[in-house]
């Protein structure tokens, strides 16, 4: 982190109030450059605004709010602290007195709160009593989930998110009398969907037997009639399922190739037309553009896009939230090439993570291949770890 | 309307309950075909679902809810009435007893309500006391608006919509310390935006002197310092305004060429990067796809898209609502060809409208060129008219 040193307190920075707006914007651009944020200075401004509206606020919540990755927030915070703009409070980041004056002068911040709807949290729909009861049931079922398999980018949406997804699809008229396929379902969204009693048919395809068994068991217990099928999406779906669904829900691995693969299977299931719900992480802008071009080229129109709709347990790395898009297709035609060697995050951006045992303090290195974090047990017997560093390979 | 006759009650249709789901879906496809709805049978289903959840409901409200044009809703209603699925109530469309059985059997409708957030109406943000006071002021100012000029597709967003737009941009961090340009502002969105006191600079370009004068007057009275510039967007904006804004708001004519023209000016104003807020009508799916491809090809990513965000006074023809999209661009580059002869709806889809004087009943034909509806006065002196027919030229 040599760069940070360079950005550290100099006489000029200690004398912050004399900075001109232009100099301040140059500082933001420099921070964006040094931390390699694709969105540039505006992303640094977003972080500063988020803290202005919510201080004190934790790195994790800044990440959720700004949709920027946790390690980036962490680096930016450190640089801003060295520049004496931010301080550390027990509850998280707050402005120093000079920092506050500086940003109010240079960025003209004036609105120390936001206007997000407190009732729906910006999701645009609410759970009524009927879906509220479904959430209650689903919370109990969710307790039986197996540990995540991070090597295939599993990470679990909260039971609230799964139930909001079902309610959202119900509101948009995509459940009543419809046949819906889940292209992968580590989030168990199929459970509240089937519990709604609205669908004609609910089918789940997934590669993970543990999840399929769990869904089957819940389905039997609740008499939901969910059909579970073990399937590796690197292969086409069986002929009998092609062109057989009205709606597809998918939350693919958050790589471009992962998106393409799951999208290809979704299009097979829909045939020429239908609705596809896509949960996907907020990507850096160039990748986001590529992603949306793929959707449009396949014949999908983005009818609705809600940032931060989905919340996850764990996966702090992507700020715990992803967007939900409702896509409508006519004349669908998937014809992108897919690189099967770059499906999962670990394949596209291999990293070594350093974990500290919460019990004895022992350090562990994990490359996500031989040993995965969910299977790690420390020599002391401890099984809780805190990630302290990520290194690109 | 020969087609409707063919679809009228036959022995089979009178005996509705014996229809199979397949036959029923064929009926829906036929209605979609006959009414030329690009979205096909799913759009007819949307109309049926909307009535199921909200009956009795007026044609206008069905159009707002489904985002389908009013004349199409009207035709579909007539066909469904002839098929004895719907009836007419004083308050609008309701199901006949057989109709209700029929759709519950064939479309499996079960949810006679929806889950839209009652607090924000699906807009995701609310007006707090501060913006509530702005709305109150803006409502008074809005009373001085000139009559719309339909030949250039003017139609006024409600004061509520204009204020929600300002609040939305404020929440997303696109007002504080920012320079914002309105590429056209017949909706007077610049007023609540400037009243927020958050922006660094508010500039309005428009071709209509009446609007510019009104905005200037309000700005002077309220000390808002809005800069108004008369400009015909068929020409580039002046050099001094190029690459000079952080944010652009536009609600262009609802044609593809109109979108391109206003987008081109927006990109000139932003330079290589910035946020662009686009209000645009819910288009038939093929046109919608074309529209989104233009946005992406220009370098904009669709960060957020909220259907039905904007509501208008008049313009029932498009169901009174449009979507609001927040677009973020980096490396912006507009290079589409623009056909300047197809900017306005009247140029792309010329129609003759038949109006009836509400005072004496006299009929008037309007082609939107020589005389426009807003200037029409009847021989009897009456100035209120009801549209009774639209004819394509």
Tab-separated table of N, CA, C and O in Angstrom, chain B residues 51-134:
chain	number	residue	atom	x	y	z
B	51	UNK	N	-57.939	-6.103	-14.082
B	51	UNK	CA	-59.368	-5.971	-13.760
B	51	UNK	C	-59.718	-6.886	-12.579
B	51	UNK	O	-60.462	-6.512	-11.683
B	52	UNK	N	-59.115	-8.086	-12.568
B	52	UNK	CA	-59.355	-9.050	-11.480
B	52	UNK	C	-58.949	-8.463	-10.127
B	52	UNK	O	-59.624	-8.655	-9.116
B	53	UNK	N	-57.872	-7.699	-10.132
B	53	UNK	CA	-57.366	-7.154	-8.873
B	53	UNK	C	-58.019	-5.835	-8.462
B	53	UNK	O	-57.893	-5.429	-7.316
B	54	UNK	N	-58.652	-5.151	-9.423
B	54	UNK	CA	-59.112	-3.797	-9.141
B	54	UNK	C	-60.552	-3.507	-9.535
B	54	UNK	O	-60.957	-2.348	-9.563
B	55	UNK	N	-61.325	-4.528	-9.897
B	55	UNK	CA	-62.666	-4.250	-10.413
B	55	UNK	C	-63.582	-3.641	-9.339
B	55	UNK	O	-63.439	-3.992	-8.172
B	56	UNK	N	-64.498	-2.709	-9.704
B	56	UNK	CA	-64.626	-2.126	-11.043
B	56	UNK	C	-63.505	-1.125	-11.310
B	56	UNK	O	-63.084	-0.417	-10.399
B	57	UNK	N	-63.060	-1.064	-12.569
B	57	UNK	CA	-61.933	-0.178	-12.904
B	57	UNK	C	-62.158	0.449	-14.276
B	57	UNK	O	-62.618	-0.216	-15.202
B	58	UNK	N	-61.816	1.744	-14.385
B	58	UNK	CA	-62.032	2.477	-15.636
B	58	UNK	C	-60.954	2.122	-16.663
B	58	UNK	O	-59.866	1.668	-16.308
B	59	UNK	N	-61.285	2.356	-17.941
B	59	UNK	CA	-60.326	2.114	-19.029
B	59	UNK	C	-59.036	2.891	-18.776
B	59	UNK	O	-57.945	2.371	-18.961
B	60	UNK	N	-59.188	4.124	-18.319
B	60	UNK	CA	-58.021	4.968	-18.060
B	60	UNK	C	-57.114	4.352	-16.998
B	60	UNK	O	-55.893	4.295	-17.152
B	61	UNK	N	-57.719	3.874	-15.920
B	61	UNK	CA	-56.887	3.283	-14.860
B	61	UNK	C	-56.268	1.952	-15.294
B	61	UNK	O	-55.159	1.613	-14.883
B	62	UNK	N	-56.988	1.188	-16.119
B	62	UNK	CA	-56.395	-0.059	-16.649
B	62	UNK	C	-55.150	0.298	-17.462
B	62	UNK	O	-54.112	-0.359	-17.381
B	63	UNK	N	-55.270	1.381	-18.236
B	63	UNK	CA	-54.161	1.809	-19.076
B	63	UNK	C	-52.961	2.237	-18.217
B	63	UNK	O	-51.819	1.869	-18.491
B	64	UNK	N	-53.230	2.970	-17.129
B	64	UNK	CA	-52.152	3.375	-16.210
B	64	UNK	C	-51.473	2.160	-15.591
B	64	UNK	O	-50.260	2.096	-15.461
B	65	UNK	N	-52.281	1.189	-15.219
B	65	UNK	CA	-51.795	0.021	-14.481
B	65	UNK	C	-50.981	-0.909	-15.380
B	65	UNK	O	-49.924	-1.390	-15.013
B	66	UNK	N	-51.517	-1.137	-16.599
B	66	UNK	CA	-50.866	-2.105	-17.492
B	66	UNK	C	-49.819	-1.451	-18.380
B	66	UNK	O	-49.059	-2.152	-19.041
B	67	UNK	N	-49.783	-0.085	-18.436
B	67	UNK	CA	-48.879	0.666	-19.310
B	67	UNK	C	-49.170	0.405	-20.782
B	67	UNK	O	-48.290	0.533	-21.630
B	68	UNK	N	-50.398	0.022	-21.086
B	68	UNK	CA	-50.787	-0.186	-22.485
B	68	UNK	C	-51.623	1.010	-22.933
B	68	UNK	O	-52.330	1.616	-22.129
B	69	UNK	N	-51.566	1.345	-24.231
B	69	UNK	CA	-52.284	2.539	-24.701
B	69	UNK	C	-53.801	2.408	-24.525
B	69	UNK	O	-54.372	1.332	-24.687
B	70	UNK	N	-54.408	3.530	-24.232
B	70	UNK	CA	-55.847	3.583	-23.978
B	70	UNK	C	-56.702	3.008	-25.113
B	70	UNK	O	-57.624	2.232	-24.854
B	71	UNK	N	-56.413	3.338	-26.387
B	71	UNK	CA	-57.281	2.810	-27.455
B	71	UNK	C	-57.263	1.284	-27.510
B	71	UNK	O	-58.276	0.656	-27.824
B	72	UNK	N	-56.109	0.695	-27.179
B	72	UNK	CA	-56.008	-0.771	-27.176
B	72	UNK	C	-56.850	-1.354	-26.049
B	72	UNK	O	-57.620	-2.304	-26.239
B	73	UNK	N	-56.742	-0.769	-24.856
B	73	UNK	CA	-57.549	-1.237	-23.721
B	73	UNK	C	-59.030	-1.188	-24.099
B	73	UNK	O	-59.801	-2.115	-23.832
B	74	UNK	N	-59.384	-0.093	-24.738
B	74	UNK	CA	-60.770	0.123	-25.104
B	74	UNK	C	-61.271	-0.977	-26.048
B	74	UNK	O	-62.341	-1.561	-25.858
B	75	UNK	N	-60.451	-1.287	-27.058
B	75	UNK	CA	-60.813	-2.354	-28.003
B	75	UNK	C	-60.905	-3.708	-27.308
B	75	UNK	O	-61.830	-4.475	-27.537
B	76	UNK	N	-59.903	-3.991	-26.463
B	76	UNK	CA	-59.874	-5.290	-25.780
B	76	UNK	C	-61.105	-5.438	-24.887
B	76	UNK	O	-61.744	-6.489	-24.858
B	77	UNK	N	-61.456	-4.342	-24.190
B	77	UNK	CA	-62.647	-4.376	-23.334
B	77	UNK	C	-63.881	-4.734	-24.152
B	77	UNK	O	-64.691	-5.575	-23.737
B	78	UNK	N	-64.028	-4.105	-25.317
B	78	UNK	CA	-65.193	-4.354	-26.152
B	78	UNK	C	-65.261	-5.830	-26.563
B	78	UNK	O	-66.316	-6.471	-26.472
B	79	UNK	N	-64.115	-6.364	-26.994
B	79	UNK	CA	-64.100	-7.782	-27.403
B	79	UNK	C	-64.453	-8.689	-26.227
B	79	UNK	O	-65.246	-9.621	-26.355
B	80	UNK	N	-63.894	-8.390	-25.067
B	80	UNK	CA	-64.155	-9.237	-23.895
B	80	UNK	C	-65.607	-9.122	-23.448
B	80	UNK	O	-66.179	-10.089	-22.913
B	81	UNK	N	-66.200	-7.956	-23.683
B	81	UNK	CA	-67.629	-7.815	-23.363
B	81	UNK	C	-68.473	-8.644	-24.328
B	81	UNK	O	-69.428	-9.315	-23.924
B	82	UNK	N	-68.096	-8.622	-25.601
B	82	UNK	CA	-68.851	-9.425	-26.581
B	82	UNK	C	-68.722	-10.905	-26.302
B	82	UNK	O	-69.584	-11.697	-26.642
B	83	UNK	N	-67.593	-11.281	-25.712
B	83	UNK	CA	-67.393	-12.680	-25.336
B	83	UNK	C	-67.992	-12.991	-23.963
B	83	UNK	O	-67.753	-14.056	-23.411
B	84	UNK	N	-68.724	-12.002	-23.429
B	84	UNK	CA	-69.406	-12.142	-22.134
B	84	UNK	C	-68.466	-12.464	-20.963
B	84	UNK	O	-68.870	-13.073	-19.982
B	85	UNK	N	-67.208	-12.096	-21.126
B	85	UNK	CA	-66.267	-12.292	-20.013
B	85	UNK	C	-66.351	-11.081	-19.086
B	85	UNK	O	-66.363	-11.206	-17.873
B	86	UNK	N	-66.438	-9.895	-19.693
B	86	UNK	CA	-66.555	-8.659	-18.910
B	86	UNK	C	-67.949	-8.056	-19.054
B	86	UNK	O	-68.669	-8.320	-20.018
B	87	UNK	N	-68.285	-7.211	-18.065
B	87	UNK	CA	-69.504	-6.405	-18.132
B	87	UNK	C	-69.107	-4.948	-17.871
B	87	UNK	O	-67.981	-4.656	-17.502
B	88	UNK	N	-70.072	-4.056	-18.056
B	88	UNK	CA	-69.825	-2.653	-17.746
B	88	UNK	C	-70.591	-2.255	-16.492
B	88	UNK	O	-71.795	-2.455	-16.398
B	89	UNK	N	-69.897	-1.714	-15.547
B	89	UNK	CA	-70.475	-1.202	-14.311
B	89	UNK	C	-70.424	0.319	-14.426
B	89	UNK	O	-69.747	0.851	-15.292
B	90	UNK	N	-71.119	1.041	-13.540
B	90	UNK	CA	-71.036	2.500	-13.581
B	90	UNK	C	-69.583	2.960	-13.399
B	90	UNK	O	-69.134	3.932	-13.971
B	91	UNK	N	-68.833	2.208	-12.580
B	91	UNK	CA	-67.465	2.626	-12.271
B	91	UNK	C	-66.419	2.011	-13.197
B	91	UNK	O	-65.228	2.199	-12.995
B	92	UNK	N	-66.855	1.205	-14.167
B	92	UNK	CA	-65.877	0.645	-15.099
B	92	UNK	C	-66.087	-0.830	-15.362
B	92	UNK	O	-67.190	-1.365	-15.178
B	93	UNK	N	-64.987	-1.482	-15.755
B	93	UNK	CA	-65.061	-2.901	-16.143
B	93	UNK	C	-65.171	-3.801	-14.916
B	93	UNK	O	-64.457	-3.608	-13.926
B	94	UNK	N	-66.086	-4.780	-15.002
B	94	UNK	CA	-66.113	-5.856	-13.996
B	94	UNK	C	-66.327	-7.189	-14.721
B	94	UNK	O	-66.746	-7.212	-15.875
B	95	UNK	N	-66.040	-8.275	-14.048
B	95	UNK	CA	-66.248	-9.592	-14.641
B	95	UNK	C	-67.707	-9.996	-14.565
B	95	UNK	O	-68.397	-9.675	-13.587
B	96	UNK	N	-68.147	-10.699	-15.583
B	96	UNK	CA	-69.423	-11.398	-15.473
B	96	UNK	C	-69.181	-12.628	-14.591
B	96	UNK	O	-68.028	-13.015	-14.372
B	97	UNK	N	-70.268	-13.225	-14.116
B	97	UNK	CA	-70.109	-14.407	-13.265
B	97	UNK	C	-69.370	-15.522	-14.022
B	97	UNK	O	-68.431	-16.128	-13.512
B	98	UNK	N	-69.780	-15.740	-15.274
B	98	UNK	CA	-69.108	-16.785	-16.081
B	98	UNK	C	-67.669	-16.379	-16.367
B	98	UNK	O	-66.773	-17.225	-16.353
B	99	UNK	N	-67.473	-15.090	-16.638
B	99	UNK	CA	-66.130	-14.592	-16.957
B	99	UNK	C	-65.161	-14.880	-15.824
B	99	UNK	O	-64.042	-15.350	-16.043
B	100	UNK	N	-65.627	-14.629	-14.609
B	100	UNK	CA	-64.800	-14.855	-13.439
B	100	UNK	C	-64.428	-16.332	-13.301
B	100	UNK	O	-63.252	-16.681	-13.089
B	101	UNK	N	-65.432	-17.189	-13.458
B	101	UNK	CA	-65.165	-18.643	-13.390
B	101	UNK	C	-64.162	-19.048	-14.455
B	101	UNK	O	-63.253	-19.833	-14.223
B	102	UNK	N	-64.372	-18.490	-15.640
B	102	UNK	CA	-63.562	-18.837	-16.799
B	102	UNK	C	-62.090	-18.487	-16.581
B	102	UNK	O	-61.204	-19.327	-16.819
B	103	UNK	N	-61.840	-17.278	-16.103
B	103	UNK	CA	-60.422	-16.906	-15.959
B	103	UNK	C	-59.800	-17.581	-14.741
B	103	UNK	O	-58.623	-17.907	-14.751
B	104	UNK	N	-60.610	-17.797	-13.690
B	104	UNK	CA	-60.031	-18.508	-12.537
B	104	UNK	C	-59.688	-19.944	-12.926
B	104	UNK	O	-58.708	-20.510	-12.467
B	105	UNK	N	-60.494	-20.521	-13.816
B	105	UNK	CA	-60.224	-21.880	-14.268
B	105	UNK	C	-59.032	-21.914	-15.232
B	105	UNK	O	-58.117	-22.719	-15.082
B	106	UNK	N	-59.040	-21.026	-16.212
B	106	UNK	CA	-58.063	-21.125	-17.290
B	106	UNK	C	-56.764	-20.372	-17.023
B	106	UNK	O	-55.700	-20.800	-17.452
B	107	UNK	N	-56.852	-19.238	-16.351
B	107	UNK	CA	-55.628	-18.490	-16.074
B	107	UNK	C	-55.182	-18.672	-14.624
B	107	UNK	O	-54.132	-18.178	-14.234
B	108	UNK	N	-55.992	-19.396	-13.847
B	108	UNK	CA	-55.654	-19.708	-12.443
B	108	UNK	C	-55.400	-18.459	-11.608
B	108	UNK	O	-54.513	-18.465	-10.746
B	109	UNK	N	-56.120	-17.405	-11.878
B	109	UNK	CA	-55.980	-16.212	-11.046
B	109	UNK	C	-56.477	-16.523	-9.634
B	109	UNK	O	-57.512	-17.149	-9.455
B	110	UNK	N	-55.699	-16.064	-8.670
B	110	UNK	CA	-56.052	-16.349	-7.273
B	110	UNK	C	-55.813	-15.153	-6.368
B	110	UNK	O	-56.129	-15.200	-5.186
B	111	UNK	N	-55.146	-14.117	-6.886
B	111	UNK	CA	-54.690	-13.026	-6.019
B	111	UNK	C	-55.452	-11.749	-6.380
B	111	UNK	O	-55.039	-11.014	-7.264
B	112	UNK	N	-56.569	-11.499	-5.711
B	112	UNK	CA	-57.419	-10.371	-6.117
B	112	UNK	C	-56.954	-9.033	-5.521
B	112	UNK	O	-57.776	-8.195	-5.172
B	113	UNK	N	-55.651	-8.831	-5.421
B	113	UNK	CA	-55.102	-7.582	-4.889
B	113	UNK	C	-53.633	-7.554	-5.302
B	113	UNK	O	-53.113	-8.542	-5.820
B	114	UNK	N	-52.961	-6.450	-5.083
B	114	UNK	CA	-51.530	-6.474	-5.367
B	114	UNK	C	-50.710	-6.085	-4.138
B	114	UNK	O	-51.275	-5.858	-3.059
B	115	UNK	N	-49.410	-6.029	-4.293
B	115	UNK	CA	-48.522	-5.845	-3.134
B	115	UNK	C	-47.685	-4.581	-3.256
B	115	UNK	O	-46.659	-4.438	-2.604
B	116	UNK	N	-48.110	-3.638	-4.114
B	116	UNK	CA	-47.339	-2.404	-4.284
B	116	UNK	C	-47.264	-1.645	-2.964
B	116	UNK	O	-48.240	-1.595	-2.214
B	117	UNK	N	-46.130	-1.069	-2.696
B	117	UNK	CA	-45.948	-0.347	-1.438
B	117	UNK	C	-46.910	0.841	-1.375
B	117	UNK	O	-46.874	1.717	-2.241
B	118	UNK	N	-47.773	0.892	-0.359
B	118	UNK	CA	-48.748	1.982	-0.293
B	118	UNK	C	-48.098	3.311	0.099
B	118	UNK	O	-48.637	4.370	-0.194
B	119	UNK	N	-46.928	3.255	0.707
B	119	UNK	CA	-46.280	4.493	1.149
B	119	UNK	C	-45.662	5.256	-0.014
B	119	UNK	O	-45.832	6.462	-0.157
B	120	UNK	N	-44.932	4.551	-0.883
B	120	UNK	CA	-44.230	5.253	-1.972
B	120	UNK	C	-44.835	4.959	-3.334
B	120	UNK	O	-44.345	5.470	-4.341
B	121	UNK	N	-45.895	4.139	-3.377
B	121	UNK	CA	-46.521	3.789	-4.655
B	121	UNK	C	-45.532	3.205	-5.653
B	121	UNK	O	-45.637	3.466	-6.852
B	122	UNK	N	-44.585	2.463	-5.152
B	122	UNK	CA	-43.624	1.816	-6.045
B	122	UNK	C	-42.538	2.743	-6.575
B	122	UNK	O	-41.753	2.356	-7.425
B	123	UNK	N	-42.491	3.985	-6.068
B	123	UNK	CA	-41.486	4.931	-6.565
B	123	UNK	C	-40.155	4.785	-5.821
B	123	UNK	O	-39.162	5.378	-6.206
B	124	UNK	N	-40.180	4.092	-4.727
B	124	UNK	CA	-38.998	3.755	-3.922
B	124	UNK	C	-38.512	4.897	-3.016
B	124	UNK	O	-37.720	4.663	-2.118
B	125	UNK	N	-38.973	6.126	-3.264
B	125	UNK	CA	-38.629	7.227	-2.351
B	125	UNK	C	-39.905	7.945	-1.921
B	125	UNK	O	-40.956	7.813	-2.561
B	126	UNK	N	-39.807	8.693	-0.836
B	126	UNK	CA	-40.945	9.478	-0.361
B	126	UNK	C	-40.539	10.946	-0.247
B	126	UNK	O	-39.358	11.273	-0.220
B	127	UNK	N	-41.524	11.819	-0.192
B	127	UNK	CA	-41.249	13.229	0.074
B	127	UNK	C	-41.263	13.446	1.585
B	127	UNK	O	-42.245	13.110	2.247
B	128	UNK	N	-40.179	13.959	2.119
B	128	UNK	CA	-40.173	14.297	3.554
B	128	UNK	C	-40.777	15.701	3.724
B	128	UNK	O	-41.291	16.274	2.747
B	129	UNK	N	-40.748	16.258	4.932
B	129	UNK	CA	-41.367	17.573	5.169
B	129	UNK	C	-40.762	18.646	4.262
B	129	UNK	O	-41.458	19.522	3.758
B	130	UNK	N	-39.441	18.538	4.070
B	130	UNK	CA	-38.728	19.543	3.277
B	130	UNK	C	-39.244	19.548	1.834
B	130	UNK	O	-39.614	20.598	1.293
B	131	UNK	N	-39.291	18.354	1.220
B	131	UNK	CA	-39.784	18.275	-0.151
B	131	UNK	C	-41.310	18.427	-0.213
B	131	UNK	O	-41.852	18.844	-1.230
B	132	UNK	N	-41.979	18.104	0.896
B	132	UNK	CA	-43.426	18.329	0.966
B	132	UNK	C	-43.745	19.820	0.841
B	132	UNK	O	-44.678	20.220	0.129
B	133	UNK	N	-42.927	20.652	1.496
B	133	UNK	CA	-43.115	22.107	1.413
B	133	UNK	C	-42.814	22.606	0.000
B	133	UNK	O	-43.469	23.520	-0.506
B	134	UNK	N	-41.828	21.973	-0.649
B	134	UNK	CA	-41.496	22.348	-2.036
B	134	UNK	C	-42.679	22.035	-2.959
B	134	UNK	O	-43.055	22.832	-3.822
